[in-house]
XYZ file of C-alpha atoms in Angstrom:
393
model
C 34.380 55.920 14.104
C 35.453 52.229 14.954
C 34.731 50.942 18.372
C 36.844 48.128 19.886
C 35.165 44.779 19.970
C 33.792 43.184 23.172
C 36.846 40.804 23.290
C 39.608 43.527 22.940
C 38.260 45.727 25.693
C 38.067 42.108 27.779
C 41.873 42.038 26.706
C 42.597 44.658 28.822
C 40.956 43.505 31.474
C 44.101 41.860 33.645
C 46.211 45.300 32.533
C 43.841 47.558 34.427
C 43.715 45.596 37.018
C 47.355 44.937 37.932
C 47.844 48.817 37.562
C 44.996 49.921 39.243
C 46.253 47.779 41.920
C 49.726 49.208 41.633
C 48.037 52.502 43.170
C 45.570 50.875 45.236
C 45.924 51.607 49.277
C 48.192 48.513 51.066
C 49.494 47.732 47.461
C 52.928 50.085 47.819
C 53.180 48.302 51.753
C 52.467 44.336 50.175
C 55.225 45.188 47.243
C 58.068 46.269 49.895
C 57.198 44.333 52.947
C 56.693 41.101 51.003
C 59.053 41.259 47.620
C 61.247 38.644 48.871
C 58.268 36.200 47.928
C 57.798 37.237 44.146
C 61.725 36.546 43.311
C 61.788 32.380 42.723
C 59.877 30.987 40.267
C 58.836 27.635 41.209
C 56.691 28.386 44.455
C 52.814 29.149 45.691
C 51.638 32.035 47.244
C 48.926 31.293 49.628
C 46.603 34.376 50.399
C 45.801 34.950 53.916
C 44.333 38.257 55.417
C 48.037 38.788 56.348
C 49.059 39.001 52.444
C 50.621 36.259 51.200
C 52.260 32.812 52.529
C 54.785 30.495 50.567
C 53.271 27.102 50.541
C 54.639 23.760 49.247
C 53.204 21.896 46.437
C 51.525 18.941 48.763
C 49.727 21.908 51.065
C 48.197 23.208 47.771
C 47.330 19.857 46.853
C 46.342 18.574 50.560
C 42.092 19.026 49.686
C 41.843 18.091 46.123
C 40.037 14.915 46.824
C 37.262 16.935 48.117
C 37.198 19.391 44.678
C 34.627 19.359 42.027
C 36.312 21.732 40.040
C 39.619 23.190 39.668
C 40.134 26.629 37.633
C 43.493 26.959 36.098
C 44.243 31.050 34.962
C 46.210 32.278 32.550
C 47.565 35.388 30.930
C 46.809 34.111 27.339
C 50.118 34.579 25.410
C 52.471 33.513 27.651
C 54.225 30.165 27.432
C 55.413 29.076 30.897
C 51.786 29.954 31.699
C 50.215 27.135 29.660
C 53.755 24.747 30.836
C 52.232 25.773 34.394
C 48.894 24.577 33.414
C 50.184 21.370 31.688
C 52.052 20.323 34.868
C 49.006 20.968 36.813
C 47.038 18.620 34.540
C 49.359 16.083 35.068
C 49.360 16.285 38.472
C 45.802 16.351 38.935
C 45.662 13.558 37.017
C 47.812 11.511 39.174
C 45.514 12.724 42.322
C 42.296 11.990 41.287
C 42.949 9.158 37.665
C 39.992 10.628 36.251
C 39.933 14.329 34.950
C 38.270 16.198 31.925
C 39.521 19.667 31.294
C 37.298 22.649 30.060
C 38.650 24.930 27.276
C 37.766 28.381 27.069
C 38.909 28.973 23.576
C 37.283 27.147 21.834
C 32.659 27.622 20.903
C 30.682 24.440 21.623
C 29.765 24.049 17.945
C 33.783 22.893 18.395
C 33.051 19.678 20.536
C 33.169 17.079 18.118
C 36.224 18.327 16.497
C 37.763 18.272 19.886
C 36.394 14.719 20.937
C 38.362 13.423 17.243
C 41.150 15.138 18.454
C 41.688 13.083 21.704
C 40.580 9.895 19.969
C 43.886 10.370 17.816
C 41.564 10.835 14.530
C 42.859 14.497 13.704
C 46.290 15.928 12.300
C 47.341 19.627 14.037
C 45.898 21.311 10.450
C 42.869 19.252 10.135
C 42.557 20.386 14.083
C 42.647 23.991 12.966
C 40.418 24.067 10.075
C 37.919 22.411 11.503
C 37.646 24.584 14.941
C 38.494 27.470 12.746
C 41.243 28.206 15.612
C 42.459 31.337 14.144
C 39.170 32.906 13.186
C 37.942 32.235 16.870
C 40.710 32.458 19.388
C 43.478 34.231 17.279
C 46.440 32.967 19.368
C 49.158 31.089 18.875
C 48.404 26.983 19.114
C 51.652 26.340 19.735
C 50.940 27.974 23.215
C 48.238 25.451 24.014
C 50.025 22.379 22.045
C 50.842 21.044 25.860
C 47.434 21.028 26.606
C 46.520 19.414 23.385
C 48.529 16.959 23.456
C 48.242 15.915 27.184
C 44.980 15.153 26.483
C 45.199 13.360 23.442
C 47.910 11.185 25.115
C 46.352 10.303 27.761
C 42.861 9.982 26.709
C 41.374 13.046 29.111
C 38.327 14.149 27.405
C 38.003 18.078 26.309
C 35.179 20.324 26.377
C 34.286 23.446 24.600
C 33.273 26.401 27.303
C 32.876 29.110 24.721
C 29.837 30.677 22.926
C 29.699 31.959 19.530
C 31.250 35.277 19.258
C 28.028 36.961 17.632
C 26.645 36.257 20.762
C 28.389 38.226 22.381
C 28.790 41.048 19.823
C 24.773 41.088 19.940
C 24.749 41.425 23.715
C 27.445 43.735 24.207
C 25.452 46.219 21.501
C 22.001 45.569 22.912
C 21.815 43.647 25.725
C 20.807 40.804 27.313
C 17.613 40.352 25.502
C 19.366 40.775 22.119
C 20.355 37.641 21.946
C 18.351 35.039 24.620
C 20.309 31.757 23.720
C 20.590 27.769 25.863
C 21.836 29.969 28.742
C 19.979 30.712 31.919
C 20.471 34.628 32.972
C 23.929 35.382 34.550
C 23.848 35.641 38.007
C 24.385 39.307 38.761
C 27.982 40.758 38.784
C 28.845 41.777 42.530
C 29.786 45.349 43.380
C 33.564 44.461 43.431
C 33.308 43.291 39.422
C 31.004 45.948 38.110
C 33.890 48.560 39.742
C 36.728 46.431 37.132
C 34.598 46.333 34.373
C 33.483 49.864 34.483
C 36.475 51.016 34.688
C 38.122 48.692 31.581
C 34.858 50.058 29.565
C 35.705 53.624 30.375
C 39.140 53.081 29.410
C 37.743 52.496 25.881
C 34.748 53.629 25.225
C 33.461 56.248 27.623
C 30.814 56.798 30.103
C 27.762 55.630 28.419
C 25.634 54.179 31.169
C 23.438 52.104 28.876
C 26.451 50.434 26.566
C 28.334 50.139 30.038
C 25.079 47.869 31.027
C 25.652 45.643 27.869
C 29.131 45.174 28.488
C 28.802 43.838 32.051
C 25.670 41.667 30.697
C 28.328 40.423 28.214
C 30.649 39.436 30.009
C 28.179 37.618 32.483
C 27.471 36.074 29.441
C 30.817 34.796 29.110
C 31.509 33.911 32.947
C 28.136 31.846 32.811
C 28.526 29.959 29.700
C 31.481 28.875 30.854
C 30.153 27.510 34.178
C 27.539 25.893 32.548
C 29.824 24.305 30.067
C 32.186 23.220 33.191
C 29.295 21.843 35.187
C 27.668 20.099 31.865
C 30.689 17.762 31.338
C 31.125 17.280 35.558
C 27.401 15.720 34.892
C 28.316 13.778 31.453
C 31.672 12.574 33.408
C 31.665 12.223 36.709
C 35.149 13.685 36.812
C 37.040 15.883 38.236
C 36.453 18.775 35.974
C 39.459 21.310 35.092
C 38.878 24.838 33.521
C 41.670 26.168 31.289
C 40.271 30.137 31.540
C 41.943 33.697 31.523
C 42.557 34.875 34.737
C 40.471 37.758 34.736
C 36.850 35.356 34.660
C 39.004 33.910 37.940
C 40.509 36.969 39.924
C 38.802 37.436 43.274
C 35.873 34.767 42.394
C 33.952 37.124 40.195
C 32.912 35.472 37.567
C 33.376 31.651 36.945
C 33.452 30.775 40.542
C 30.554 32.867 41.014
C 28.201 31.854 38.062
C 29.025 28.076 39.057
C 28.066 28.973 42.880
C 24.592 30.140 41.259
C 24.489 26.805 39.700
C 24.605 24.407 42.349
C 26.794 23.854 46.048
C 30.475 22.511 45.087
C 33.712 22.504 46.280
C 35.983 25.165 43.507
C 39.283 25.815 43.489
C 40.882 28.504 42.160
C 44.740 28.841 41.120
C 46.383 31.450 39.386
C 49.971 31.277 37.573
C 51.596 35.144 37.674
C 55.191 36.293 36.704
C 57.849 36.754 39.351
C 59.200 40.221 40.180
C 56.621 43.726 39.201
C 53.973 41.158 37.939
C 53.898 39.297 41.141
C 54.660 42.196 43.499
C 51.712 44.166 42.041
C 48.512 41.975 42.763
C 46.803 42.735 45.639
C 46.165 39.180 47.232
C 43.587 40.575 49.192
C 41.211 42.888 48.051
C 39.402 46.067 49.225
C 36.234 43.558 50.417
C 38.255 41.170 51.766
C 37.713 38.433 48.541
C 40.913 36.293 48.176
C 42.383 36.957 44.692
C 42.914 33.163 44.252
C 43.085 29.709 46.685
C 46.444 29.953 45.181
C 49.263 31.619 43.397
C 52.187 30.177 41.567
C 55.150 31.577 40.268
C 56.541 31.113 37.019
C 59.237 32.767 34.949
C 59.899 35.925 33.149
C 57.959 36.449 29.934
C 57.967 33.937 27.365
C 55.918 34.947 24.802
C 55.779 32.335 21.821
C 58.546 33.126 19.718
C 57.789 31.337 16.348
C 54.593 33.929 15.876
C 55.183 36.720 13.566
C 53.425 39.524 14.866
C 52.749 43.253 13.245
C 51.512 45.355 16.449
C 48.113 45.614 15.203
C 44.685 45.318 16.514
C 41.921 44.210 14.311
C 38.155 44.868 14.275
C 36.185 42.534 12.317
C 33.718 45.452 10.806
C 30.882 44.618 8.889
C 32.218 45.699 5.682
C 36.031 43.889 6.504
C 38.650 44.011 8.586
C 39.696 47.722 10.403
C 43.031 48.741 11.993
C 41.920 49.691 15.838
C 45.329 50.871 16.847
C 48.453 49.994 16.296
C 51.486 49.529 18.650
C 54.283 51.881 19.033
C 57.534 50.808 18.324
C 55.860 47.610 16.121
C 56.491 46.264 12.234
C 53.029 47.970 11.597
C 53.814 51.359 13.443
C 57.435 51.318 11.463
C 55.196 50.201 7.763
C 53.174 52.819 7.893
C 49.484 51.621 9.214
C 47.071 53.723 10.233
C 44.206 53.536 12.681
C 41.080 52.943 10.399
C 42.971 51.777 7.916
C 40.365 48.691 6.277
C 42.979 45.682 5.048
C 41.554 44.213 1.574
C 44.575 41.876 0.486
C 47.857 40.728 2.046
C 50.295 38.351 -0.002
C 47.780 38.765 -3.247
C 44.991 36.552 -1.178
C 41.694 38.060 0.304
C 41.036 38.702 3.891
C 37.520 38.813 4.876
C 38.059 39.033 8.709
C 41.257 39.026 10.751
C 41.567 34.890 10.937
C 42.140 35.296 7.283
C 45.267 37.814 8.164
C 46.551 36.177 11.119
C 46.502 32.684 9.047
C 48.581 34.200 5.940
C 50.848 36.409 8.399
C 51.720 32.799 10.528
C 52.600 31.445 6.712
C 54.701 33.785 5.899
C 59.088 33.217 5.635
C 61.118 35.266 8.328
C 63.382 37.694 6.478
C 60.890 38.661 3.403
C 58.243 41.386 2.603
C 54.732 40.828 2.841
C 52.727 42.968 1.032
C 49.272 44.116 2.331
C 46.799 46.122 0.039
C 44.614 48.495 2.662
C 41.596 51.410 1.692
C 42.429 54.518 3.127
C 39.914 57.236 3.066
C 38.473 55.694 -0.041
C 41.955 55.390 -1.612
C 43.621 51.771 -2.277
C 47.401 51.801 -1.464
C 50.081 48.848 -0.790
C 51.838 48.746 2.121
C 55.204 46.442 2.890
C 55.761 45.330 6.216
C 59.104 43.482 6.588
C 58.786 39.777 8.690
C 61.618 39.408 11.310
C 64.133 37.080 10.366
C 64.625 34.402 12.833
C 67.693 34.815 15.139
């Protein structure tokens, strides 16, 4: 049996969340009593004990002379998310003239390539092989393009946050001690996160108490390196230091916020981009211990997922033997072609894949309107399968 990796049960992690709040108690009261405020996109949400308050963009902005850091979430593949993000750069820019902004997507081993890039020395494909950018993030870098090239214009210095993924994969399957890298021990999770993250691991992969240890160590893992990597380039700059992070190492100050307050005393802010209308009306501002889900909330438009990425509907397990079919989506190219969980994908357009960068790379290259052909092993039988590419419309 195939288990999902570490980083596609973390996936999940903002999905649980919004619909376990959906049936948490105050939830059903905050979505009626307050939907007015999740219909224009465009405004903050402050969150006060009350719920929420609209606030203007110079309230938000009234203490960020007094900030050391400044986390920026986001739900990873949607557009106006990383727009949001890109405004807020600028902005912060024009605040505070000197600013360095922390990537989460990218491993450390990554920082020269990244220092070339803002120094004007890379192309966009030189850029990619050289982070490997689909074998270690996977989405779309035409979602983070804004971000890119902000810096690069402007000459804001970017820093890698991110640890290998084997790392992780080693902790998440034995523990901390599996694996003791540069990183100091996590500060423990509180009560509040161990509740999310059992439940996200028991949405996937049981009730084992010891693997449901690993897990949380993992993603400590994560939430630390990342403050580490934040607070690293705050000393090396003197800056003010911005993290570009998925909301759920933000929500409620579990685990960046946190892991940096282990660190050292500063001054963190916290914002938070979600969706107007049930995205919006869902989150519980407030939670059941009385932790803020954010210092702030903005608004931003309806879905925009990239549209330029050709996608199948499949998730994909880098095995130790090659690539495995987790799941794949109802109603999706893959679903409709005929893949199969467990299915292990040897060959797609007549090139190898040895892990799922390799797929993702030669799906991206592929023209809108033809068939790509993809050679999978099926209970130790080799067939072809023909999955049709959208033509653009």
């Amino acid at each position: 049996m195939f288990h999902f990796s570490i980083r596609q049960i973390f996936l999940t992690l903002i999905t649980l969340q919004i619909l376990s709040l959906i049936t948490s108690p105050g939830s059903e009261a905050w979505a009626s009593e307050h939907e007015a405020l999740c219909k224009t996109a465009g405004e903050w949400l402050i969150p006060s004990k009350a719920g929420g308050l609209k606030a203007t963009h110079s309230t938000v902005f009234e203490e960020i002379n007094n900030v050391d850091f400044v986390l920026l979430g986001e739900q990873h593949d949607q557009a106006q998310h990383h727009r949001w993000q890109t405004q807020m750069l600028s902005a912060l820019l024009s605040h505070r003239d000197q600013i360095a902004i922390g990537l989460e997507m990218l491993p450390k081993s990554s920082q020269s390539t990244l220092d070339a890039w803002v120094n004007g020395q890379l192309s966009v494909k030189d850029f990619l092989a050289n982070t490997g950018w689909y074998e270690t993030w996977r989405f779309d870098v035409e979602l983070y393009m804004p971000i890119l090239n902000f810096a690069r214009e402007n000459r804001v210095p970017l820093y890698a946050l991110n640890v290998p993924r084997e790392v992780i994969s080693k902790i998440s399957s034995s523990g901390w001690d599996a694996d003791m890298t540069e990183l100091t021990k996590p500060a423990d999770a509180s009560q509040g996160y161990r509740s999310l993250l059992k439940e996200v691991f028991q949405y996937h992969e049981g009730s084992d108490e010891k693997q449901l240890e690993f897990f949380i160590q993992a993603q400590l893992t994560w939430d630390r390196a990342f403050a580490e990597g934040l607070k690293a380039a705050r000393d090396e700059t003197s800056r003010l230091i911005v993290g570009i992070i998925g909301s759920g190492h933000l929500t409620y100050g579990f685990g960046v916020k946190r892991q940096l307050n282990a660190i050292g005393q500063y001054n963190v802010f916290t914002w938070i981009p979600t969706n107007i209308g049930s995205s919006c009306k869902s989150l519980d501002l407030i939670n059941d211990d009385g932790d803020f889900i954010a210092d702030a909330v903005f608004l931003t438009s309806g879905s925009s997922v990239s549209n330029k990425k050709h996608k199948l509907g499949l998730f994909l397990i880098d095995g130790k033997t090659g690539v495995v079919v987790g799941d794949v989506l109802d109603n999706s190219i893959a679903k409709q072609s005929g893949f199969q969980t467990n299915d292990m994908i040897i060959e797609a357009a007549g090139q190898p894949v040895a892990d799922s960068g390799d797929l993702i790379a030669i799906i991206q290259n592929q023209t809108p309107g033809y068939w790509l052909p993809i050679k999978i092993k099926r209970n130790d039988e080799i067939k072809e399968i023909l999955a049709k590419i959208p033509a653009q419309k």
